[in-house]
Amino acid sequence: MPQQNKNMSITKSIRMIEWCKCELLAGVSSLFDLCFKGAKASQEMILDTLSNIIMVVYIIGRRLGVEYSDIDKRLESKLKLGILEEHEAEKWFGDLSDLSHYIKNNR
């Protein structure tokens, strides 16, 4: 690959990471705003915001050289650990087990 093309590729990757960081920050801010609005916030807006955050996280990982499957595997590992350590989300609501079952059943 010629040096100019390599530099262009690196520049594009850096720009994409910077865009993703801004999108992630904007998404989290939007989610906090929607939570603050409470019942006034529509489920559609919350769903759109959450799905955008998840998408951006996968893209950031990819740009940093992490495979999507590696993110999934690490998530599964963290869920197992949280279940074993009885994280509050698990102990109080069973959220980690629910998410773990969802991921296993929808692959």
Short mmCIF file of C-alpha atoms in Angstrom, two decimals:
data_model
loop_
_atom_site.label_atom_id
_atom_site.label_comp_id
_atom_site.label_asym_id
_atom_site.label_seq_id
_atom_site.Cartn_x
_atom_site.Cartn_y
_atom_site.Cartn_z
CA MET A 1 0.00 0.00 0.00
CA PRO A 2 1.53 3.36 -1.00
CA GLN A 3 2.42 5.73 1.87
CA GLN A 4 -0.22 8.30 0.84
CA ASN A 5 -3.02 5.69 0.91
CA LYS A 6 -1.79 4.40 4.28
CA ASN A 7 -1.80 7.93 5.72
CA MET A 8 -5.29 8.54 4.32
CA SER A 9 -6.52 5.30 5.92
CA ILE A 10 -5.05 6.27 9.30
CA THR A 11 -6.59 9.73 9.02
CA LYS A 12 -9.99 8.27 8.17
CA SER A 13 -9.80 5.88 11.12
CA ILE A 14 -8.89 8.70 13.51
CA ARG A 15 -11.73 10.85 12.18
CA MET A 16 -14.16 7.96 12.58
CA ILE A 17 -13.06 7.35 16.18
CA GLU A 18 -13.46 11.05 16.97
CA TRP A 19 -16.94 11.07 15.37
CA CYS A 20 -17.89 7.98 17.38
CA LYS A 21 -16.69 9.55 20.62
CA CYS A 22 -18.88 12.57 19.94
CA GLU A 23 -21.84 10.35 19.01
CA LEU A 24 -21.38 8.28 22.16
CA LEU A 25 -21.25 11.35 24.36
CA ALA A 26 -24.31 12.85 22.61
CA GLY A 27 -26.16 9.54 22.99
CA VAL A 28 -25.47 9.27 26.70
CA SER A 29 -26.47 12.90 27.15
CA SER A 30 -29.68 12.28 25.23
CA LEU A 31 -30.42 9.19 27.32
CA PHE A 32 -29.93 11.15 30.55
CA ASP A 33 -32.24 13.86 29.22
CA LEU A 34 -34.88 11.28 28.32
CA CYS A 35 -34.62 9.73 31.79
CA PHE A 36 -35.01 13.18 33.33
CA LYS A 37 -38.18 13.74 31.30
CA GLY A 38 -39.59 10.50 32.68
CA ALA A 39 -43.05 9.61 31.43
CA LYS A 40 -42.92 12.38 28.84
CA ALA A 41 -40.15 10.57 26.95
CA SER A 42 -41.43 8.18 24.32
CA GLN A 43 -40.30 4.56 24.26
CA GLU A 44 -39.42 5.07 20.59
CA MET A 45 -36.95 7.85 21.46
CA ILE A 46 -35.41 5.78 24.26
CA LEU A 47 -35.11 2.74 21.96
CA ASP A 48 -33.50 4.82 19.22
CA THR A 49 -31.01 6.35 21.65
CA LEU A 50 -30.03 3.04 23.24
CA SER A 51 -29.59 1.30 19.89
CA ASN A 52 -27.43 4.18 18.63
CA ILE A 53 -25.19 3.96 21.71
CA ILE A 54 -24.73 0.20 21.19
CA MET A 55 -23.98 0.68 17.48
CA VAL A 56 -21.39 3.37 18.18
CA VAL A 57 -19.65 1.23 20.81
CA TYR A 58 -19.27 -1.62 18.31
CA ILE A 59 -17.89 0.79 15.68
CA ILE A 60 -15.38 2.27 18.14
CA GLY A 61 -14.24 -1.24 19.02
CA ARG A 62 -13.81 -2.12 15.36
CA ARG A 63 -11.80 1.03 14.68
CA LEU A 64 -9.57 0.16 17.66
CA GLY A 65 -8.93 -3.31 16.23
CA VAL A 66 -11.42 -5.30 18.32
CA GLU A 67 -13.64 -7.83 16.56
CA TYR A 68 -17.39 -7.69 17.17
CA SER A 69 -17.33 -11.31 18.33
CA ASP A 70 -14.64 -10.47 20.91
CA ILE A 71 -16.88 -7.75 22.33
CA ASP A 72 -19.73 -10.26 22.51
CA LYS A 73 -17.54 -12.86 24.22
CA ARG A 74 -16.28 -10.34 26.76
CA LEU A 75 -19.84 -9.22 27.45
CA GLU A 76 -20.87 -12.83 28.10
CA SER A 77 -17.90 -13.26 30.42
CA LYS A 78 -18.81 -10.10 32.34
CA LEU A 79 -22.41 -11.25 32.64
CA LYS A 80 -21.30 -14.61 34.09
CA LEU A 81 -19.01 -12.87 36.56
CA GLY A 82 -21.73 -10.42 37.59
CA ILE A 83 -24.13 -13.30 38.17
CA LEU A 84 -21.57 -15.21 40.27
CA GLU A 85 -20.65 -12.12 42.28
CA GLU A 86 -24.33 -11.27 42.76
CA HIS A 87 -24.14 -7.79 41.28
CA GLU A 88 -27.03 -5.58 42.45
CA ALA A 89 -28.60 -5.66 38.98
CA GLU A 90 -28.69 -9.43 39.28
CA LYS A 91 -29.57 -9.75 42.93
CA TRP A 92 -32.37 -7.19 42.86
CA PHE A 93 -33.83 -7.70 39.38
CA GLY A 94 -32.20 -10.69 37.67
CA ASP A 95 -31.14 -8.42 34.80
CA LEU A 96 -27.80 -10.11 34.14
CA SER A 97 -29.36 -13.58 33.89
CA ASP A 98 -32.10 -12.22 31.64
CA LEU A 99 -29.56 -10.58 29.34
CA SER A 100 -27.36 -13.66 29.33
CA HIS A 101 -30.31 -15.89 28.34
CA TYR A 102 -31.38 -13.39 25.68
CA ILE A 103 -27.92 -13.33 24.11
CA LYS A 104 -27.61 -17.14 24.14
CA ASN A 105 -31.05 -17.66 22.62
CA ASN A 106 -30.73 -15.04 19.89
CA ARG A 107 -27.44 -15.91 18.25
#
